[in-house]
Coordinates of C-alpha atoms and ligand atoms in Angstrom, one line a residue:
M121 CA -6.1 -14.3 -14.4
K122 CA -6.7 -15.7 -10.9
K123 CA -6.1 -13.4 -7.9
A124 CA -4.6 -14.5 -4.5
L125 CA -4.2 -12.7 -1.2
V126 CA -1.3 -14.2 0.8
T127 CA -1.2 -13.2 4.5
G128 CA 2.3 -13.7 5.9
G129 CA 3.5 -13.3 2.3
A130 CA 7.0 -12.1 3.3
G131 CA 7.6 -15.1 5.5
F132 CA 9.4 -18.3 4.7
I133 CA 6.5 -20.4 3.2
G134 CA 4.5 -17.3 2.2
S135 CA 7.4 -15.9 0.0
H136 CA 7.8 -19.3 -1.8
L137 CA 4.1 -19.5 -2.3
C138 CA 4.0 -15.9 -3.8
E139 CA 6.8 -16.8 -6.1
H140 CA 5.0 -19.9 -7.2
L141 CA 1.7 -18.1 -7.8
V142 CA 3.4 -15.3 -9.8
R143 CA 5.2 -17.9 -11.9
S144 CA 1.9 -19.7 -12.6
G145 CA 0.3 -16.5 -13.8
W146 CA -1.7 -15.4 -10.7
Q147 CA -2.1 -11.9 -9.6
V148 CA -0.9 -11.7 -6.0
C149 CA -1.2 -9.3 -3.1
A150 CA 1.0 -10.2 -0.1
I151 CA 0.3 -8.6 3.4
D152 CA 3.0 -8.9 6.1
N153 CA 3.9 -6.9 9.2
L154 CA 7.5 -8.2 8.9
S155 CA 7.5 -9.4 12.5
T156 CA 9.3 -12.7 11.6
G157 CA 9.2 -12.3 7.8
R158 CA 11.7 -10.3 5.8
Y159 CA 11.2 -7.8 2.9
E160 CA 14.2 -9.4 1.2
N161 CA 12.2 -12.6 0.8
I162 CA 9.9 -10.9 -1.7
E163 CA 11.9 -7.9 -2.9
H164 CA 12.7 -9.8 -6.2
L165 CA 9.0 -10.0 -7.0
E166 CA 8.3 -6.3 -6.6
S167 CA 9.4 -5.6 -10.3
K168 CA 6.6 -8.0 -11.5
K169 CA 3.3 -6.4 -12.6
Q170 CA 1.2 -9.1 -11.1
F171 CA 2.7 -8.7 -7.6
R172 CA 1.9 -6.2 -4.9
F173 CA 3.4 -6.1 -1.4
V174 CA 1.4 -4.3 1.4
K175 CA 3.4 -3.8 4.7
G176 CA 0.6 -4.1 7.2
D177 CA -1.0 -6.0 10.0
I178 CA -3.8 -8.6 9.7
M179 CA -5.2 -6.9 12.9
D180 CA -6.1 -3.9 10.6
E181 CA -9.6 -4.9 9.6
K182 CA -10.1 -2.2 7.0
L183 CA -6.8 -3.0 5.3
V184 CA -7.6 -6.7 5.2
D185 CA -11.1 -6.0 3.8
R186 CA -9.6 -3.8 1.1
C187 CA -7.0 -6.4 0.1
A188 CA -9.6 -9.2 0.0
K189 CA -11.8 -7.5 -2.5
G190 CA -12.0 -9.3 -5.9
I191 CA -9.7 -12.1 -4.7
D192 CA -10.3 -15.8 -5.7
V193 CA -8.3 -17.4 -2.9
V194 CA -7.0 -16.1 0.4
F195 CA -4.0 -18.1 1.7
H196 CA -3.8 -17.3 5.4
L197 CA -0.3 -17.9 6.6
A198 CA 0.3 -15.0 8.9
A199 CA 0.8 -16.2 12.4
A200 CA 3.0 -16.1 15.4
V201 CA 5.3 -19.1 14.7
G202 CA 8.2 -21.0 16.3
V203 CA 8.4 -22.5 19.8
R204 CA 10.9 -19.8 20.9
Y205 CA 8.8 -16.9 19.6
I206 CA 5.6 -18.3 21.2
I207 CA 7.3 -18.7 24.6
D208 CA 8.7 -15.2 24.4
H209 CA 5.5 -13.5 23.1
P210 CA 2.6 -15.5 24.5
L211 CA 0.0 -12.8 24.5
E212 CA 0.7 -11.3 21.1
S213 CA 0.9 -14.8 19.7
M214 CA -2.6 -15.7 20.9
I215 CA -4.1 -12.4 19.7
T216 CA -2.6 -12.8 16.2
N217 CA -3.4 -16.4 15.8
V218 CA -7.0 -16.1 17.0
H219 CA -8.3 -12.6 16.5
G220 CA -6.1 -12.1 13.4
T221 CA -7.5 -15.2 11.8
E222 CA -11.0 -14.1 12.6
I223 CA -10.5 -10.8 10.8
V224 CA -9.0 -12.6 7.7
I225 CA -11.7 -15.3 7.5
R226 CA -14.5 -12.7 7.9
A227 CA -13.0 -10.7 5.0
A228 CA -12.9 -13.9 2.9
A229 CA -16.5 -14.7 3.7
K230 CA -17.7 -11.1 2.9
N231 CA -16.0 -11.5 -0.5
K232 CA -17.1 -15.1 -1.0
T233 CA -13.4 -16.0 -1.5
M234 CA -11.9 -19.4 -1.0
F235 CA -10.1 -19.5 2.4
V236 CA -7.0 -21.6 2.9
L237 CA -5.7 -22.0 6.4
A238 CA -2.1 -22.9 7.3
S239 CA -2.5 -25.1 10.4
T240 CA 0.1 -27.3 12.0
S241 CA 0.9 -30.8 13.2
E242 CA 1.2 -29.3 16.7
V243 CA -2.6 -29.7 16.9
Y244 CA -2.0 -33.4 17.5
G245 CA -0.2 -32.4 20.7
K246 CA 1.1 -35.3 22.9
N247 CA -0.8 -38.0 21.1
E248 CA 1.7 -40.9 21.0
K249 CA 0.7 -42.4 17.7
V250 CA 3.7 -42.8 15.3
F251 CA 1.7 -41.7 12.1
F252 CA -1.0 -39.0 12.6
S253 CA -4.0 -39.1 10.4
E254 CA -6.4 -36.1 10.2
D255 CA -9.2 -37.5 12.3
D256 CA -7.0 -38.5 15.2
D257 CA -7.5 -37.2 18.8
R258 CA -5.7 -34.2 20.0
I259 CA -3.9 -34.5 23.3
E260 CA -2.8 -31.1 24.7
G261 CA -0.7 -30.4 27.7
S262 CA -1.4 -28.1 30.7
T263 CA -2.3 -24.4 30.1
T264 CA 0.7 -23.6 32.3
I265 CA 3.1 -24.8 29.6
S266 CA 3.3 -22.0 27.0
R267 CA 4.1 -24.2 24.0
W268 CA 0.5 -25.6 24.0
S269 CA -1.0 -22.2 23.4
Y270 CA 0.2 -22.4 19.8
A271 CA -1.5 -25.8 19.3
C272 CA -4.6 -24.5 21.0
T273 CA -4.9 -21.3 18.9
K274 CA -4.3 -23.2 15.7
A275 CA -7.0 -25.8 16.7
L276 CA -9.3 -22.9 17.3
D277 CA -8.5 -21.5 13.9
E278 CA -9.4 -24.9 12.4
F279 CA -12.8 -25.0 14.3
M280 CA -13.5 -21.5 13.1
T281 CA -12.7 -22.4 9.5
L282 CA -14.8 -25.5 9.6
A283 CA -17.7 -23.5 11.1
Y284 CA -17.5 -20.9 8.3
H285 CA -17.6 -23.8 5.8
R286 CA -20.7 -25.4 7.5
E287 CA -22.7 -22.3 8.4
K288 CA -21.7 -19.8 5.8
K289 CA -20.9 -22.2 2.9
L290 CA -17.5 -20.7 2.6
K291 CA -15.1 -22.7 0.5
T292 CA -12.2 -23.7 2.8
I293 CA -9.2 -26.0 2.9
I294 CA -7.1 -26.6 6.0
F295 CA -3.5 -27.7 5.7
R296 CA -1.7 -29.2 8.7
F297 CA 2.0 -28.5 7.9
F298 CA 4.5 -30.8 9.5
N299 CA 8.1 -29.5 9.6
T300 CA 8.5 -27.6 6.4
C301 CA 11.9 -26.3 5.5
G302 CA 14.1 -24.8 2.8
P303 CA 15.9 -21.6 1.8
R304 CA 14.8 -18.4 3.6
Q305 CA 13.7 -20.2 6.8
T306 CA 15.3 -18.6 9.8
G307 CA 16.6 -20.3 12.8
R308 CA 16.0 -17.3 15.1
Y309 CA 12.7 -18.7 16.5
G310 CA 13.7 -22.2 17.2
M311 CA 13.5 -23.9 13.7
V312 CA 16.0 -26.7 13.8
I313 CA 17.4 -27.1 10.3
P314 CA 18.5 -23.4 9.8
R315 CA 19.8 -23.3 13.3
F316 CA 22.0 -26.4 12.8
V317 CA 23.2 -25.2 9.4
T318 CA 24.2 -21.8 10.6
Q319 CA 25.9 -23.3 13.7
A320 CA 27.8 -25.8 11.5
L321 CA 28.9 -23.1 8.9
E322 CA 30.1 -20.8 11.7
G323 CA 32.0 -23.7 13.4
K324 CA 30.0 -23.3 16.6
P325 CA 28.6 -26.2 18.6
I326 CA 25.5 -27.8 17.0
T327 CA 23.1 -27.6 19.9
V328 CA 20.6 -30.5 20.1
Y329 CA 17.8 -30.2 22.7
G330 CA 16.9 -33.1 25.0
D331 CA 18.5 -36.5 24.2
G332 CA 18.3 -36.0 20.4
R333 CA 16.4 -39.2 19.9
Q334 CA 13.1 -37.5 19.1
R335 CA 12.2 -38.1 15.5
R336 CA 10.8 -35.6 13.0
C337 CA 10.0 -35.5 9.2
F338 CA 11.3 -32.5 7.2
A339 CA 9.6 -31.6 4.0
Y340 CA 10.9 -29.4 1.3
V341 CA 8.8 -26.2 0.9
G342 CA 8.6 -26.6 -2.9
D343 CA 7.0 -30.1 -2.5
V344 CA 4.6 -28.7 0.1
I345 CA 3.5 -25.9 -2.2
D346 CA 3.0 -28.3 -5.0
G347 CA 0.6 -30.3 -2.8
M348 CA -1.2 -27.2 -1.7
M349 CA -1.8 -26.0 -5.2
R350 CA -3.1 -29.4 -6.3
L351 CA -5.6 -29.3 -3.5
V352 CA -6.7 -25.7 -4.2
A353 CA -7.6 -26.9 -7.7
C354 CA -9.5 -29.9 -6.5
K355 CA -13.3 -29.7 -5.8
D356 CA -13.1 -32.7 -3.5
A357 CA -10.7 -30.9 -1.2
V358 CA -13.2 -28.2 -0.1
G359 CA -14.3 -28.3 3.5
K360 CA -11.5 -30.8 4.4
I361 CA -8.3 -31.0 6.5
F362 CA -5.1 -32.4 5.0
N363 CA -1.8 -33.4 6.5
I364 CA 1.1 -32.1 4.3
G365 CA 4.7 -33.1 4.7
T366 CA 6.9 -36.1 4.1
E367 CA 7.0 -39.6 5.7
E368 CA 10.9 -39.8 5.6
D369 CA 12.0 -39.2 9.2
S370 CA 15.2 -38.7 11.1
S371 CA 16.2 -38.4 14.8
I372 CA 17.4 -34.9 15.7
I373 CA 20.9 -36.3 16.6
E374 CA 21.1 -38.0 13.2
L375 CA 20.1 -34.7 11.6
A376 CA 22.9 -32.9 13.5
K377 CA 25.4 -35.5 12.2
R378 CA 24.1 -35.2 8.6
V379 CA 24.4 -31.4 8.7
K380 CA 28.0 -31.7 10.2
A381 CA 29.0 -34.1 7.4
L382 CA 27.4 -32.2 4.5
T383 CA 28.9 -28.9 5.6
K384 CA 32.3 -30.6 6.4
S385 CA 32.2 -28.7 9.7
S386 CA 34.5 -29.0 12.6
S387 CA 31.7 -28.2 15.0
T388 CA 31.0 -30.4 18.0
I389 CA 27.5 -31.7 18.7
K390 CA 26.3 -30.6 22.1
L391 CA 23.2 -31.9 24.0
I392 CA 21.3 -29.2 25.9
P393 CA 18.5 -30.1 28.4
Y394 CA 15.1 -28.8 27.4
E395 CA 14.9 -26.8 30.7
D396 CA 18.0 -24.8 29.7
A397 CA 16.7 -24.2 26.1
F398 CA 13.1 -23.4 26.9
D399 CA 10.9 -23.1 30.0
K400 CA 11.0 -25.3 33.0
G401 CA 8.6 -28.2 32.4
F402 CA 8.9 -27.9 28.6
E403 CA 7.3 -30.9 26.9
D404 CA 8.3 -32.5 23.6
M405 CA 7.1 -35.4 21.6
R406 CA 9.1 -38.5 20.6
Y407 CA 7.5 -38.9 17.1
R408 CA 5.7 -36.6 14.7
R409 CA 5.0 -38.2 11.4
P410 CA 2.2 -37.5 9.0
D411 CA -0.1 -40.2 7.5
L412 CA -0.3 -38.9 3.9
T413 CA -3.0 -41.2 2.7
R414 CA -5.7 -38.5 2.4
I415 CA -3.7 -36.1 0.3
F416 CA -2.3 -39.0 -1.8
T417 CA -5.7 -40.4 -2.6
T418 CA -7.2 -37.0 -3.2
V419 CA -4.6 -35.5 -5.6
G420 CA -1.8 -38.1 -5.9
Y421 CA 0.6 -35.9 -3.8
E422 CA 4.0 -37.5 -3.0
P423 CA 7.0 -35.5 -1.8
K424 CA 10.0 -35.7 -4.2
T425 CA 12.9 -34.2 -2.3
S426 CA 15.0 -36.3 0.1
L427 CA 16.3 -35.0 3.4
D428 CA 19.9 -34.8 2.1
E429 CA 18.7 -32.8 -1.0
L430 CA 16.8 -30.5 1.3
L431 CA 19.8 -30.0 3.6
K432 CA 22.0 -29.2 0.5
K433 CA 19.6 -26.5 -0.6
V434 CA 19.5 -24.9 2.9
I435 CA 23.3 -25.1 3.2
D436 CA 23.8 -23.5 -0.3
Y437 CA 21.4 -20.7 0.7
Y438 CA 23.2 -19.9 3.9
R439 CA 26.6 -20.1 2.2
N440 CA 25.4 -17.6 -0.4
E441 CA 23.9 -15.4 2.4
S442 CA 27.2 -15.1 4.2
K443 CA 29.0 -13.9 1.0
Ligands
NAD539 P1 7.1 -17.2 9.1 O1 7.4 -16.7 10.5 O2 8.3 -17.1 8.1 O3 5.8 -16.7 8.4 C1 4.8 -16.0 9.1 C2 4.6 -14.7 8.5 O4 3.5 -14.0 9.1 C3 5.9 -13.8 8.8 O5 6.3 -13.2 7.6 C4 5.4 -12.7 9.7 O6 6.0 -11.5 9.6 C5 3.9 -12.6 9.4 N1 3.0 -12.1 10.4 C6 3.0 -12.5 11.7 N2 2.0 -11.8 12.4 C7 1.5 -11.0 11.5 C8 0.4 -10.0 11.5 N3 -0.2 -9.7 12.7 N4 0.1 -9.3 10.4 C9 0.8 -9.6 9.2 N5 1.7 -10.5 9.1 C10 2.1 -11.2 10.2 O7 6.8 -18.8 9.3 P2 6.4 -19.9 8.2 O8 7.2 -21.1 8.6 O9 6.5 -19.4 6.8 O10 4.9 -20.2 8.6 C11 3.8 -19.9 7.8 C12 2.5 -20.5 8.3 O11 2.7 -22.0 8.3 C13 2.2 -20.2 9.7 O12 0.8 -20.0 9.8 C14 2.6 -21.4 10.5 O13 1.9 -21.5 11.7 C15 2.4 -22.5 9.6 N6 3.3 -23.6 9.8 C16 4.6 -23.7 9.4 C17 5.4 -24.8 9.7 C18 6.8 -24.9 9.3 O14 7.4 -25.9 9.5 N7 7.4 -23.9 8.7 C19 4.8 -25.9 10.4 C20 3.5 -25.8 10.8 C21 2.7 -24.7 10.5

């Protein structure tokens, strides 16, 4: 039986990953400090023999070391996440995303365990290409604009991961997640789909930031996990970086209209200037689409879930939550 440690295991992606691993016969230990994650996300797994939840912090070196013993793969997902959260907690975010990662990767190296890093499309920054491929340049904004600290800390995590692979021969894989969505994702920290869905279901205005013409791709978490697991099983993936997501895109205003139609909501759609939603001088990108050539040629990954199917899953989840 293979053994996994999932940091951030009670979070949105982490809880789906734990569920998938348990279902596939892995023994799983999940660590989470429940800062943005929820115990309810993994509560249903607690009755399974192969699953163990540890409420704790990745900053606790001894705890992380203990949990990493005898593990085959460490999936490192714990991080400060979400534009809103990063802007509100800049210091804690940087410490978690840099020092926390250092603690987890050191424990993986000590135990000669494969290390899988959850990185982000944010590392491409303000690059204006329409499709990003893994070796593209990163163009980051000024250090006075808080949102770039997230991109910068995740880029540092990538450098650290690559250095451990080169110098310490640690088996590593880096995933750059583009917008990943599905049931259990919360809208509290700025994620757009759960925010629109809850606003629509409550009949409140659906609030679109900026002019709404910025385009994004929204991948279903189940497809993303399928891609991750294929790569973890593939020798050729070791030491590499992979974009993971979907190429189907939508403008944010179209997304708001689709959510309104699918929920049959009477909500209005309201444009909010970026300065009112975030900090003064907030910067956003027009496009953010992954070039999926590398993951496709390596493991044949292709996302299966359309945007409408994904939205229906999220809407059903929030409808059931409110019962
Ligand atoms: P999430 O907030 O649901 O998950 C992060 C989890 O980490 C939470 O459960 C949180 O409680 C936990 N955590 C935070 N700090 C911790 C600490 N110090 N110790 C222990 N646990 C801690 O968000 P998510 O969307 O599931 O993100 C998971 C990973 O994927 C993150 O690394 C994130 O940067 C990355 N990512 C996600 C997306 C996306 O669209 N969802 C996009 C790009 C990257």
